[in-house]
Structures are given as structure tokens and as C-alpha cells.
Short mmCIF file of C-alpha atoms and ligand atoms in Angstrom, two decimals:
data_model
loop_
_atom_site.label_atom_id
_atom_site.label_comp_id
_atom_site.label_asym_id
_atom_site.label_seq_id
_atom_site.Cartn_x
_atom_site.Cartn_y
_atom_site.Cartn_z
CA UNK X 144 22.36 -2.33 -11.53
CA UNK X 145 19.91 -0.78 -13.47
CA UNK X 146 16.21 -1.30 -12.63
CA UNK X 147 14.18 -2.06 -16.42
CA UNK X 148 10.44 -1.88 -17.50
CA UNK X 149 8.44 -3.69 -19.43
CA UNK X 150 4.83 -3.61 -21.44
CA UNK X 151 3.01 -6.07 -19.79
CA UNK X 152 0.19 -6.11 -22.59
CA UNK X 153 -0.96 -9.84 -23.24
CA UNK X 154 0.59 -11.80 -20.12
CA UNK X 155 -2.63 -11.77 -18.63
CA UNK X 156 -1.65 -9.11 -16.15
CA UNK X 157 -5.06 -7.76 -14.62
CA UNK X 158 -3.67 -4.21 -14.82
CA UNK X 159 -2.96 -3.93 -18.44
CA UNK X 160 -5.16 -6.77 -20.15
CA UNK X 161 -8.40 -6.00 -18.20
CA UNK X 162 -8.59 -1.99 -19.86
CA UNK X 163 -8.17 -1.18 -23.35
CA UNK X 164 -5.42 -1.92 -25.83
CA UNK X 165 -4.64 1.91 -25.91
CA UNK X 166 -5.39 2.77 -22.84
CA UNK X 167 -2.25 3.46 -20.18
CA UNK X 168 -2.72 1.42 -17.30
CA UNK X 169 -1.77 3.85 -13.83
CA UNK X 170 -4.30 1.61 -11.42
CA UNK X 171 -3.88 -1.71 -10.39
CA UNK X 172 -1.55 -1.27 -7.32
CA UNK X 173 1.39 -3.54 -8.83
CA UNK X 174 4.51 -2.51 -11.05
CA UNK X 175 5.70 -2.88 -14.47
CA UNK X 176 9.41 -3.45 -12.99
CA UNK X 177 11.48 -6.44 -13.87
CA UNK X 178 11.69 -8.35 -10.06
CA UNK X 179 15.15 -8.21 -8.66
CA UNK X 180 17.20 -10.38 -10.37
CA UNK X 181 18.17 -12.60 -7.52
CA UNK X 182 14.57 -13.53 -7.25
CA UNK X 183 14.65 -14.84 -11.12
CA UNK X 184 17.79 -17.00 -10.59
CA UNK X 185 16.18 -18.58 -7.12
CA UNK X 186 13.20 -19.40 -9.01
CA UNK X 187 15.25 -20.92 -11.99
CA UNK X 188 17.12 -22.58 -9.36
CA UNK X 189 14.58 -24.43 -8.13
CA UNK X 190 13.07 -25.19 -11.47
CA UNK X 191 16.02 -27.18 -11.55
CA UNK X 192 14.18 -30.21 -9.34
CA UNK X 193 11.06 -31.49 -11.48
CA UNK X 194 9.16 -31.89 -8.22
CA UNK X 195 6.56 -29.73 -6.74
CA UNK X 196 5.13 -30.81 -3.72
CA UNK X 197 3.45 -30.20 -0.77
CA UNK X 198 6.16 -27.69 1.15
CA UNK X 199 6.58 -26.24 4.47
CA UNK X 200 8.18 -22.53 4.58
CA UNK X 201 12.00 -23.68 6.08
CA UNK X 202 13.93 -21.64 8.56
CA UNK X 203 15.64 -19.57 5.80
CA UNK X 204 12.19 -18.51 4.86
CA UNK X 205 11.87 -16.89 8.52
CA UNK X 206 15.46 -15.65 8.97
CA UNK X 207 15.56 -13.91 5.94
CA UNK X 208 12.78 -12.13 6.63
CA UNK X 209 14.02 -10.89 10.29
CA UNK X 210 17.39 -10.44 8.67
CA UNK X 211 15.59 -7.86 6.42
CA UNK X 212 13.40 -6.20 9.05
CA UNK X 213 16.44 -5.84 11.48
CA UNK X 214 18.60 -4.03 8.35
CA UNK X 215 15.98 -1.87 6.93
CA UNK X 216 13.58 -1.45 9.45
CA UNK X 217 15.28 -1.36 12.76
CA UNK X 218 13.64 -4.60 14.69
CA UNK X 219 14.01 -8.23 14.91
CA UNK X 220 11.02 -10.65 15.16
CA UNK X 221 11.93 -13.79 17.23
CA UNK X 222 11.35 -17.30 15.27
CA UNK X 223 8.88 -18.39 17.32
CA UNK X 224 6.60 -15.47 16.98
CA UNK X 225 6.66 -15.63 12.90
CA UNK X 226 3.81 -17.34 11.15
CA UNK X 227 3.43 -18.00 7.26
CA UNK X 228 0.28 -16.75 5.43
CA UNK X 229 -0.46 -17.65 2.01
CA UNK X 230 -1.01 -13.46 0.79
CA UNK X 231 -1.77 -9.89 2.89
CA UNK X 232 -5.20 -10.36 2.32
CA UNK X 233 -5.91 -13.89 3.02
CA UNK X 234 -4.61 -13.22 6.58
CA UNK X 235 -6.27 -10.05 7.01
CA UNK X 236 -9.53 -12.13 6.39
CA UNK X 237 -8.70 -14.35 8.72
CA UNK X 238 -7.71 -12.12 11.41
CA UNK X 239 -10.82 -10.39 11.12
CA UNK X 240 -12.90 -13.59 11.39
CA UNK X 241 -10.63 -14.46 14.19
CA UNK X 242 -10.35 -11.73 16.78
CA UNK X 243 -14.12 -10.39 15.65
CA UNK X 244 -17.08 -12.56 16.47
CA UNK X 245 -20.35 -12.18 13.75
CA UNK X 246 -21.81 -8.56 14.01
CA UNK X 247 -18.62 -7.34 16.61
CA UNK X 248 -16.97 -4.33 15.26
CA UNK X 249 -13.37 -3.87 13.49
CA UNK X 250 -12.59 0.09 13.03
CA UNK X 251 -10.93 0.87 9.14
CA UNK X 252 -9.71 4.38 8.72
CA UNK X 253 -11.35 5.45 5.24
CA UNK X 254 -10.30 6.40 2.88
CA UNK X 255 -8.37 2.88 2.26
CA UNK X 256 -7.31 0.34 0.36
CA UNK X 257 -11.06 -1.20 -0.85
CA UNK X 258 -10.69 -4.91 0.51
CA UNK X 259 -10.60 -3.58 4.03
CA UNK X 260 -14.44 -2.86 3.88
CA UNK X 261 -14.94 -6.67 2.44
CA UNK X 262 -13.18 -8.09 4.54
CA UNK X 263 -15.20 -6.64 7.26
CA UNK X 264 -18.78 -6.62 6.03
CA UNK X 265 -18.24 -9.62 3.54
CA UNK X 266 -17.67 -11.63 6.92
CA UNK X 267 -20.48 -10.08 8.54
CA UNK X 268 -18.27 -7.93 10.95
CA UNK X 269 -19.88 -4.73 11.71
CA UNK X 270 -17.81 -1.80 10.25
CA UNK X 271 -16.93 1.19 12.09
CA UNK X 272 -15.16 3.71 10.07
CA UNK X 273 -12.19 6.70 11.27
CA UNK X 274 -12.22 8.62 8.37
CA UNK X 275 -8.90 9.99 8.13
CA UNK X 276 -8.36 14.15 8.88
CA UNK X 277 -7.33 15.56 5.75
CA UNK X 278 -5.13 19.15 6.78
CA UNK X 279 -4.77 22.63 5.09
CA UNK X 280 -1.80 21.38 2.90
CA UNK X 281 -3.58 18.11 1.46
CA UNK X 282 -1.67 15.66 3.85
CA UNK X 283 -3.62 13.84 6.28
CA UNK X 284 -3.61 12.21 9.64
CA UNK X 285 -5.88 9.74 12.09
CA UNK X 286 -8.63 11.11 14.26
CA UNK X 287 -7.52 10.10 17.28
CA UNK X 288 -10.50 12.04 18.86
CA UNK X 289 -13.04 9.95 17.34
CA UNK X 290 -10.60 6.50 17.14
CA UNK X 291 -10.71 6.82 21.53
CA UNK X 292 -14.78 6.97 20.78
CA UNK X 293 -15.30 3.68 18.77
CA UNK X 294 -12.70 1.86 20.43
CA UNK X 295 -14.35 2.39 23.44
CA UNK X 296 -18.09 0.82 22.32
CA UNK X 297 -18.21 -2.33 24.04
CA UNK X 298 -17.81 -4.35 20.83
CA UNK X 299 -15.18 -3.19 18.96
CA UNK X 300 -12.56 -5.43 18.68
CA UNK X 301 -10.04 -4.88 16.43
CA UNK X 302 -8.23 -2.12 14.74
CA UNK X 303 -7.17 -2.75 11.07
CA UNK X 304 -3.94 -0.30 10.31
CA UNK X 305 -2.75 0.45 7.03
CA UNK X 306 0.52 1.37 7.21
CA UNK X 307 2.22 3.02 5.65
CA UNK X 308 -1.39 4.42 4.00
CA UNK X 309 -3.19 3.31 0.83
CA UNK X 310 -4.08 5.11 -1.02
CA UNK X 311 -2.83 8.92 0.65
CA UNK X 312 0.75 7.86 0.67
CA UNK X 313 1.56 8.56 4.70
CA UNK X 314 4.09 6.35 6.91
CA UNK X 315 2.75 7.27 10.46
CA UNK X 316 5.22 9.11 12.50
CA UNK X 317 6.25 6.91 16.05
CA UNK X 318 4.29 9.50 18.10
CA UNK X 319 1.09 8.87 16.01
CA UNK X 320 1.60 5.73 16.51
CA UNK X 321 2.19 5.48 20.23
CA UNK X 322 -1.10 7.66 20.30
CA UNK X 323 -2.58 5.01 18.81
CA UNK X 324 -0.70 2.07 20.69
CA UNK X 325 -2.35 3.88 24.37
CA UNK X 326 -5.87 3.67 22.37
CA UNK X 327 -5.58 -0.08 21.39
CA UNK X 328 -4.12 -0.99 24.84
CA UNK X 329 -6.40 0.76 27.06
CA UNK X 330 -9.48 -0.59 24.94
CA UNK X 331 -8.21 -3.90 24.32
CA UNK X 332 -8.05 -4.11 20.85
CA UNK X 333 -6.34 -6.09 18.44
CA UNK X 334 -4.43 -4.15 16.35
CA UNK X 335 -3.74 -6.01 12.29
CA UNK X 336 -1.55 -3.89 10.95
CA UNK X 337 -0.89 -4.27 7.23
CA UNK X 338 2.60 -3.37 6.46
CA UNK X 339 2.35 -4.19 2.87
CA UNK X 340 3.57 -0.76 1.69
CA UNK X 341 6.35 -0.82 4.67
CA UNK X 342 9.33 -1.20 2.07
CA UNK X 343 8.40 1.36 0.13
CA UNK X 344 9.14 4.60 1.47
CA UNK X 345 10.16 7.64 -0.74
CA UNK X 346 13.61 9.01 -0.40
CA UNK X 347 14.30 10.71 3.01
CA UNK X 348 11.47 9.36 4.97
CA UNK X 349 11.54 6.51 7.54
CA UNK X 350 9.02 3.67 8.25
CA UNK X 351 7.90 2.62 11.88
CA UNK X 352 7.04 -0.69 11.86
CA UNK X 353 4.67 -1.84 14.96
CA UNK X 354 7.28 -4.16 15.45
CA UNK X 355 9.59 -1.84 16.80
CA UNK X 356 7.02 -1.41 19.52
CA UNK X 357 7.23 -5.16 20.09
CA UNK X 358 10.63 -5.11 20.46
CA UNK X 359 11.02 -1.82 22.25
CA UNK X 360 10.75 -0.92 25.95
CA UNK X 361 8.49 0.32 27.26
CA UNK X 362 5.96 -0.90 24.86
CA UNK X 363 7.28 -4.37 24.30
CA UNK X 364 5.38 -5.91 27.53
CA UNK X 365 2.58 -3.49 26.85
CA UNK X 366 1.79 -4.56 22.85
CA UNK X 367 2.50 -8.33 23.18
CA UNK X 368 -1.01 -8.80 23.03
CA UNK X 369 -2.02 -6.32 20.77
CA UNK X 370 -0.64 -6.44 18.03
CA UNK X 371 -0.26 -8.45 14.74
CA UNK X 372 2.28 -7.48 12.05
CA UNK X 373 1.46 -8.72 8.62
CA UNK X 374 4.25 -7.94 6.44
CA UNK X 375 5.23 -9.47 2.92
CA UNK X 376 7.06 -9.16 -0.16
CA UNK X 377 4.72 -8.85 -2.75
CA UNK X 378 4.48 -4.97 -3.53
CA UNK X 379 8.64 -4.71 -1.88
CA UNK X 380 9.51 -6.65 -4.60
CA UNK X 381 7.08 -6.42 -7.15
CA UNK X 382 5.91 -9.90 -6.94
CA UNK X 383 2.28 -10.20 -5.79
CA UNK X 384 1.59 -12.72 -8.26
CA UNK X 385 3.38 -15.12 -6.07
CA UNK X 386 1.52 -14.26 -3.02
CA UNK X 387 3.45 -14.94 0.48
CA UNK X 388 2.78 -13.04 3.95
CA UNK X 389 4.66 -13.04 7.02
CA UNK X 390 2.67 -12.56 10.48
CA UNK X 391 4.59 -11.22 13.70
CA UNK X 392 2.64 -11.95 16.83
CA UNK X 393 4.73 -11.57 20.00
CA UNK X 394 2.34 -12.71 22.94
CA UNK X 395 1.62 -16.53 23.49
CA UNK X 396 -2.44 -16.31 23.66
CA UNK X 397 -2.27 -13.76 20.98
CA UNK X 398 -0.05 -15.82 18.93
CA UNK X 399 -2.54 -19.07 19.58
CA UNK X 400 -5.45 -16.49 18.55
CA UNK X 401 -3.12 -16.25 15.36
CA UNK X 402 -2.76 -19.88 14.55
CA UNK X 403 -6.38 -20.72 15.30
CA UNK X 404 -7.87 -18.41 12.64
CA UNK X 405 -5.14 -19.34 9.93
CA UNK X 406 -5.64 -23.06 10.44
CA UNK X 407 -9.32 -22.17 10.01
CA UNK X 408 -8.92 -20.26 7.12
CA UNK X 409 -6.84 -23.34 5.52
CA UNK X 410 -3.35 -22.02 5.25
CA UNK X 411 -1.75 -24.98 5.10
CA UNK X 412 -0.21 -25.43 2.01
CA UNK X 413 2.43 -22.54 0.77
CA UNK X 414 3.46 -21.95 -2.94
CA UNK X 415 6.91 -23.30 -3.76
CA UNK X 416 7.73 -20.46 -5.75
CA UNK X 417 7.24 -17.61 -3.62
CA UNK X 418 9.39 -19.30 -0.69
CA UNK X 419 11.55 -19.26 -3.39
CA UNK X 420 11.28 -15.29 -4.13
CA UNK X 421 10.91 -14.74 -0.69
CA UNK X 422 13.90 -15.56 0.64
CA UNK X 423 16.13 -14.50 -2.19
CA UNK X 424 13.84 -10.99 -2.08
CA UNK X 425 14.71 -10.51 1.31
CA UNK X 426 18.36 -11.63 1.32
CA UNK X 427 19.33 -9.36 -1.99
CA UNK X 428 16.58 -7.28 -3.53
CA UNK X 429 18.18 -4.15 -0.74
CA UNK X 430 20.06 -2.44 -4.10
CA UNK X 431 17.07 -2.89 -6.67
CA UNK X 432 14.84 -1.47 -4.08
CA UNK X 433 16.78 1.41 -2.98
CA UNK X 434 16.59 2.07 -7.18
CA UNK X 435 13.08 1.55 -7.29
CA UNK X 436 11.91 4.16 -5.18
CA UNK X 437 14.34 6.95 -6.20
CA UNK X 438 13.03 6.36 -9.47
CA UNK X 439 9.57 6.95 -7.83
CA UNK X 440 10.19 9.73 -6.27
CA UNK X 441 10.99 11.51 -9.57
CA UNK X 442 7.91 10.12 -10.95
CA UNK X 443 5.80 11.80 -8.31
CA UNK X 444 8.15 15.28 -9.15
CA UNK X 445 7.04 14.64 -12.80
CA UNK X 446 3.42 13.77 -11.83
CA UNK X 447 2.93 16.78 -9.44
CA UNK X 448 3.83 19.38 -12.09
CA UNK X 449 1.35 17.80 -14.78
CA UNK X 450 -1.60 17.50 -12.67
CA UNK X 451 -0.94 21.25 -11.41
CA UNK X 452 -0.89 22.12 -15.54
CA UNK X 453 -4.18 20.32 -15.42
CA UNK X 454 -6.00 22.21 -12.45
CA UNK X 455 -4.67 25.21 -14.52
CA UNK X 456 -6.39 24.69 -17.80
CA UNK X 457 -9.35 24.31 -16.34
CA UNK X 458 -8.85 27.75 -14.62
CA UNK X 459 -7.46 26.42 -10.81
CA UNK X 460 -4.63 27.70 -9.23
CA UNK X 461 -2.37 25.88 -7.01
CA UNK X 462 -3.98 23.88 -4.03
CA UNK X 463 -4.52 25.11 -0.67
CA UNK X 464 -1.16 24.80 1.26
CA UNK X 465 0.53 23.24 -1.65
CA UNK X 466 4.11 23.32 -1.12
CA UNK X 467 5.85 25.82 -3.61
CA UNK X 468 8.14 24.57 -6.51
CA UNK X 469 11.46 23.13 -5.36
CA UNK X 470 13.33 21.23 -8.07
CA UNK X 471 15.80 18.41 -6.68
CA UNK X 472 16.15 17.68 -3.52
CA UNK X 473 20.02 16.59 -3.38
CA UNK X 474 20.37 12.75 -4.29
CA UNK X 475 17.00 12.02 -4.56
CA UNK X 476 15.65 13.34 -7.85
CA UNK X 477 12.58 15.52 -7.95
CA UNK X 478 10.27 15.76 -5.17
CA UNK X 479 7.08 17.66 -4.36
CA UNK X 480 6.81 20.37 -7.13
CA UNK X 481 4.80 23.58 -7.34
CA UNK X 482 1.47 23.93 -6.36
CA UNK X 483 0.66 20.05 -6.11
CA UNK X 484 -3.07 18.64 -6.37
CA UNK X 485 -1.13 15.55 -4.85
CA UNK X 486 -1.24 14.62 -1.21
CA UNK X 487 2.72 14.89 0.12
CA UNK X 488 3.86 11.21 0.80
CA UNK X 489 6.10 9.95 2.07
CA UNK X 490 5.43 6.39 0.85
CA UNK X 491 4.34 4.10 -1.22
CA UNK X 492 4.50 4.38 -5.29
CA UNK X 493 0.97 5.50 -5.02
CA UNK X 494 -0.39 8.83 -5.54
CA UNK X 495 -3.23 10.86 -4.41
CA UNK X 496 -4.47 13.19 -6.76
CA UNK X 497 -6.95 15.41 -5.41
CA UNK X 498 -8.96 15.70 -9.39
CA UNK X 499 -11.74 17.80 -7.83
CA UNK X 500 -11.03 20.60 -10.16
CA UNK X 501 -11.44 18.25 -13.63
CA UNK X 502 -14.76 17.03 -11.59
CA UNK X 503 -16.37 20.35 -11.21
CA UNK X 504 -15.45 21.69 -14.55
CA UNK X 505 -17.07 18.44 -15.82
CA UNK X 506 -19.41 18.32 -13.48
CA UNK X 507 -18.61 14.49 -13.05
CA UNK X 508 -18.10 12.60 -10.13
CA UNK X 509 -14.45 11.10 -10.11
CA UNK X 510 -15.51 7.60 -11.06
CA UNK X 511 -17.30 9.26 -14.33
CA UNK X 512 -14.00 11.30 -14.49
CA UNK X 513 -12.08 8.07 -14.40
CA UNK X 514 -13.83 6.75 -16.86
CA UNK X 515 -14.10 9.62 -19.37
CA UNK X 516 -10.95 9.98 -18.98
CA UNK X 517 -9.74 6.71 -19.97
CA UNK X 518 -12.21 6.78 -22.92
CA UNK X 519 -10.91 10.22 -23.92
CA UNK X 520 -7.68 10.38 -22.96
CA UNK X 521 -6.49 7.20 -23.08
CA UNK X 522 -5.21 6.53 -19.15
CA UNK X 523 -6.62 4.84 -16.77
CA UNK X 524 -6.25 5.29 -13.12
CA UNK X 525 -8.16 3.91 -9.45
CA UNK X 526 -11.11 6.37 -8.82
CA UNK X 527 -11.24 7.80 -5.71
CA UNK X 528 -14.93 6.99 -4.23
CA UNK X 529 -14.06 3.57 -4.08
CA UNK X 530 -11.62 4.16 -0.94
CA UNK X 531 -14.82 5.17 0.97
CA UNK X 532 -15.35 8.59 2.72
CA UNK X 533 -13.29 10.96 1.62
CA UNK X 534 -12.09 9.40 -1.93
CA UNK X 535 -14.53 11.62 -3.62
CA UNK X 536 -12.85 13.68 -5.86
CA UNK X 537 -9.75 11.74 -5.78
CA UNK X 538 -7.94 9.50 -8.22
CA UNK X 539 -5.03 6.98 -7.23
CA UNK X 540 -1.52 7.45 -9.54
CA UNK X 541 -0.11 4.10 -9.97
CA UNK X 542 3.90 5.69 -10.31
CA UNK X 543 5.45 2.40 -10.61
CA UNK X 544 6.03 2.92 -14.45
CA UNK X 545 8.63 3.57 -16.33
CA UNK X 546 9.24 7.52 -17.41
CA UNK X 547 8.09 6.92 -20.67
CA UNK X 548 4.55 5.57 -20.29
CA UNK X 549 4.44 8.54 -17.51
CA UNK X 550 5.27 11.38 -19.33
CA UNK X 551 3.11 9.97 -22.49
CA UNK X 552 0.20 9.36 -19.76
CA UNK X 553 0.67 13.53 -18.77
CA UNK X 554 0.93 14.48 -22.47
CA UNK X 555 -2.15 13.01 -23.22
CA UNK X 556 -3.93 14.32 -20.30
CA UNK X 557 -3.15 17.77 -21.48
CA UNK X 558 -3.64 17.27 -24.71
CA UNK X 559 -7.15 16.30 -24.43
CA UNK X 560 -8.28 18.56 -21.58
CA UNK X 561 -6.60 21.70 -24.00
CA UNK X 562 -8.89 20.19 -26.75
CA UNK X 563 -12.02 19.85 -24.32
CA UNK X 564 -11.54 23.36 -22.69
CA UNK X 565 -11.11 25.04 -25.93
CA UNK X 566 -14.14 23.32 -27.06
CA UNK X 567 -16.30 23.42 -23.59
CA UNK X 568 -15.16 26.46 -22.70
CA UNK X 569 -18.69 27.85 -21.58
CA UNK X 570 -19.17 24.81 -19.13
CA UNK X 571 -16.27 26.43 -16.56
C1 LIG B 1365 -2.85 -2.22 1.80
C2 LIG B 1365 -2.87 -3.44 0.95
N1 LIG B 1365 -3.07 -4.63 1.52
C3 LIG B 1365 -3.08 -5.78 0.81
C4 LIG B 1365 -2.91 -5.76 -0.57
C5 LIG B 1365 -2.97 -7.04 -1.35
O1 LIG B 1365 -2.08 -7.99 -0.83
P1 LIG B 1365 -2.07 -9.48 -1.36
O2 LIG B 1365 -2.06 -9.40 -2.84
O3 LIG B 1365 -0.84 -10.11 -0.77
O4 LIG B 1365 -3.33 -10.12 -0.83
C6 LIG B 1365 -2.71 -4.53 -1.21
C7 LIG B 1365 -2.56 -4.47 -2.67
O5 LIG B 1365 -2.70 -3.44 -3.29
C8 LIG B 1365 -2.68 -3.34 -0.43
O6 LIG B 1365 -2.47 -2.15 -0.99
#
């Protein structure tokens, strides 16, 4: 099999046709990956009946998906605790509405993927924010410290995990986890995790799931009530556009909690199509993603060595801590590479590139960055501030690309900023 990308200019894709016609496109957090093939026959396949009604997800639609989590990610849900949502963050919405009452409190651990905050203060829930800890070598990890604090205010309520962690890239260790899972327990809380980015995980690294826990003595008594797992194959599979979710609730009354704030959010009706991809995702797409991410992985190898050239020109040396250059790890392509401005990850095809540097040479923040630099340079990528505390400075790498559009993306980076320093040179 060989995975195969495309220019996605003029299908009305938000993350090519909403920037300009020369600009590269490295935000938007989806891919420019031909799905899995499978997916593209079962959709053809049912093309085949001229009728598209009003359809329930079958069993196969649940099966598959335990199937999947059982072979990849070491757990099993049980039928009876799966429930069908109609995208991630439709039922993050509604799992905020529904375990937080107006003006209660739902902690998000900044700096995140930007709908979090929405979908708390957009619903009048009262955010309480656990900005990440971001260590000596760039990687980062929860404040547990302060997480024990707000959980413990008498009207916080839920806990919304990203996991693994848009935009820095980390799949929480079982250990930070469990820290976490004594937290949520003690305090009550409901725990939503969002396990969008749980299939993607970079060569050599393993996901937890909070469904282990669920599944796993002696947490699985302990976390029946705590915790929701939203999973789905949109980003696995590179399909968002045909938005499916699949919610693991293990406990009864948390599972009733569950079905309440769907049915009040209106999921009733599910798209034909993405059962469709779903199920033939999650019963084939193991080879094509297995490709997908080693091809990644050497992305972020290529991508650490031209942002490093770029911290360079403008007269910084390697980061903090940065790990030092080490060519191919064995099967897997490039890795980290020398003195990286990006965060190590060990998931996700997202990358955090810590742009201070270009800001203080410029003197811009990174949105302004962002935006010169698309104007410029002609690439555009997610600015940082928009993650909330601690995204300032930052820009998020889309490394779902193909080679090609990377390597031009890095060329014209340096070509510009060599133009702009030799030009600017006083404003160092
Ligand atoms: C953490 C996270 N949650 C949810 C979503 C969006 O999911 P959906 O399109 O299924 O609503 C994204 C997309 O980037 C994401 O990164």
C-alpha cells in the first residue's frame, strides 16, 4: 500500500480555499491524505442503494469500533455502554451542558484545542483554566498541584481532557493519568475525555486510553462514574468531513447522564455515510494508518531541522534542553533532530513550534507573525495565542502533508527570513 496526497485547492476544503491561492496551507487540523481505501469502496458500496434515509448506527457500527480499540489500544468497551454522537465536538457540547449546570465550572488545561473555551463560556459554563507546565526541554505536563485546587471549589464539575494533547503533541503516560483519575474521583468530577488524536501516535510511543481504566482493576469500579470516552474516526482516518463520534460511558447513572444531554442536544439522526466510513475505517484502515504516521514522524524530523535553521538566522541557538541531533531512529524514519524549537511529541500530526525567536526579532506577536508570514512567505500555519495561556509565541505545524508541499513550505521560510535579515539586519 502506498499512502498518496493530493492538492485540495478548489473542493471547498476550509484549509486550503479559505487562505490564499499561493499560500501553503499547514493549519486547519485535517490532512491532505487520500482516506483508506476501504473507506472509498464502503461508501461506493452503499451508493449502490438510491435511498438515503433516516438510519440508526447498526451493531457493526459498535463492534467495529471495540474490535479496533481492543487491537490497537488494549481495551474493550461493552455494547451497552457505547453511544453514537453525530461529531467530537457536538458531544463535547453536550456533555458540558449536561454534567455542568449555568455558571458551574468545567476545568480546560490551556493551552488547547480553541473550541474547548466555547464550548464552556459559549454555554455559559464558568471556565477554570490548568494551564499546562511547560519543562526545561520544551515538553510539557498537567499541574496536578493546581488541578487538586480547582477541582476541589465546590462547583467544579467536570474535567475536559484532551488526550492525547492539542496542540503540544503529548499522549499522557498511565501514571499521569492515574494522578489524575485519584483527582476526578475524590472530587467527583466528570471526566470528558476527547480521544480524538488517540490513533495517532508517532512511532514508538503508546496511547492510554481512559478506557483501559474502565476496564482495568482496580480502577474499573472506581471510574464507572467518572468518566466519558469520546473517541471517533475523523482525524484516525482523515475523514472529519463525515463527522461520527463514539461515547464510552461504563456506569448506569452516568451512562443515563449521557443519553439525557445527547437527546437534548438532538442527536438523533446519524449521517449514512460516515456509518459507512466508520465501520470500514475501523475494520481495515490498521495498514494505511500504521503508514500515515511513519510518514509523520519524518515530517516532524524534516520540520525540526528547518525551524532550528530559522531560530539561527535570526541569531538563536538551539532551544533550552533541546534534544541533540540524532538522525533515524531504526524503522521509523527521522525523529527529533538537533536543537528543536518543537515541543517532543509523541502524538498527533501536529506540531508545536515554539516561534518566539522570529517574534522578538520582529517584534510581533505570533498571530502578526502568522500573518506576515503567510503574506511574505507564502505558508500559513495556526497561531499560537489562540490556544489560550501559554500559546504565545507558538505556532501549530499541520505535518499531515505530503514531503513536497513540506519541504517547499521550509524553503520558503528560509528564503524569505535570509532576505528579511539581510535587509533588517539592524532590527536584531
Ligand atoms: C481535540 C479536538 N477535538 C475535536 C476536534 C473536532 O472534532 P469534530 O470535527 O468531530 O467535531 C478537533 C479537531 O481538530 C480536535 O483537535
Amino acid at each position: 500500500m502506498s499512502i498518496q496526497f493530493y492538492n485540495r485547492r478548489g473542493t471547498g476544503s476550509i484549509k486550503w480555499d479559505r487562505i490564499g491561492e499561493d499560500v501553503l496551507p499547514l493549519w486547519v487540523a485535517d490532512m491532505d491524505v487520500a482516506s483508506p481505501e476501504v473507506i472509498t469502496e464502503a461508501i461506493s458500496r452503499r451508493l449502490q442503494h438510491p435511498v438515503f434515509g433516516y438510519t440508526d448506527p447498526d451493531d457493526e457500527f459498535f463492534r467495529s469500533f471495540a474490535e479496533w480499540t481492543a487491537r490497537r489500544q488494549g481495551w474493550r468497551p461493552e455494547r451497552k455502554w457505547q453511544l453514537y454522537a453525530p461529531g467530537m465536538m457536538p458531544a463535547v457540547r453536550a456533555l458540558v451542558a449536561g454534567f455542568a449546570e449555568p455558571s458551574q465550572g468545567v476545568i480546560v488545561q490551556s493551552p488547547v484545542y480553541h473550541p474547548f473555551f466555547t464550548a464552556v463560556t459559549g454555554q455559559g459554563r464558568k471556565l477554570l483554566e490548568n494551564p499546562l507546565v511547560r519543562r526545561e526541554d520544551g515538553g510539557y505536563e498537567m499541574n496536578l498541584r493546581e488541578l487538586e485546587q480547582l477541582a476541589a471549589l465546590p462547583d467544579a464539575r467536570v474535567l475536559l481532557l484532551c488526550s492525547p494533547h492539542n496542540p503540544v503533541g503529548r499522549v499522557w503516560t498511565v501514571g499521569e493519568l492515574e494522578a489524575m483519575m485519584n483527582i476526578v474521583v475524590e472530587h467527583n468530577l466528570v471526566v470528558v475525555a476527547d480521544e480524538i488524536h488517540g490513533d495517532l501516535i508517532l512511532p514508538g510511543n503508546r496511547f492510554e486510553s481512559l478506557g483501559r481504566f474502565l476496564t482495568r482493576e482496580p480502577w474499573a469500579d472506581r471510574a464507572e462514574d467518572s468518566v466519558v470516552v469520546l473517541q471517533s474516526p475523523g482525524k484516525t482516518f482523515n475523514i472529519p468531513g463525515l463527522p461520527s463520534c463514539q461515547a464510552v460511558a461504563a456506569g448506569e447513572g452516568l451512562r443515563r447522564g449521557v443519553r439525557r444531554s445527547f437527546e437534548a442536544a438532538g442527536f438523533d439522526i446519524s449521517n449514512i455515510l460516515s456509518l459507512e466510513a466508520s465501520k470500514a475505517g475501523y475494520r481495515g484502515g490498521d495498514a494505511w494508518l500504521d503508514e500515515v504516521m511513519d510518514h509523520v514522524a519524518v515530517n516532524r524530523g524534516l520540520l525540526a531541522r528547518g525551524v532550528s535553521r530559522l531560530a539561527a538566522l535570526v541569531g538563536a541557538g538551539n532551544s533550552p534542553g533541546a534534544l541533540p541531533e540524532s538522525g533515524d531512529a531504526p524503522g521509523h524514519g527521522v525523529t527529533e533532530a538537533g536543537g528543536s524549537w518543537l515541543s517532543p511529541a509523541q502524538g498527533t500530526y501536529l506540531a508545536w513550534w515554539d516561534a518566539s525567536p522570529l517574534c522578538r526579532f520582529f517584534k510581533l506577536d505570533a498571530e502578526q507573525l502568522n500573518r506576515r508570514i503567510r503574506d511574505e512567505a507564502g505558508v500559513f500555519f495556526s497561531s499560537g495565542p489562540q490556544f489560550g495561556a501559554g500559546g504565545e509565541g507558538f505556532l501549530r505545524v499541520n505535518l499531515g502533508c505530503s514531503r513536497e508541499m513540506l519541504r517547499e513550505a521550509l524553503e520558503r521560510l528560509e528564503a524569505w527570513l535570509t532576505k528579511v535579515v539581510a535587509a533588517e539586519p539592524g532590527v536584531r
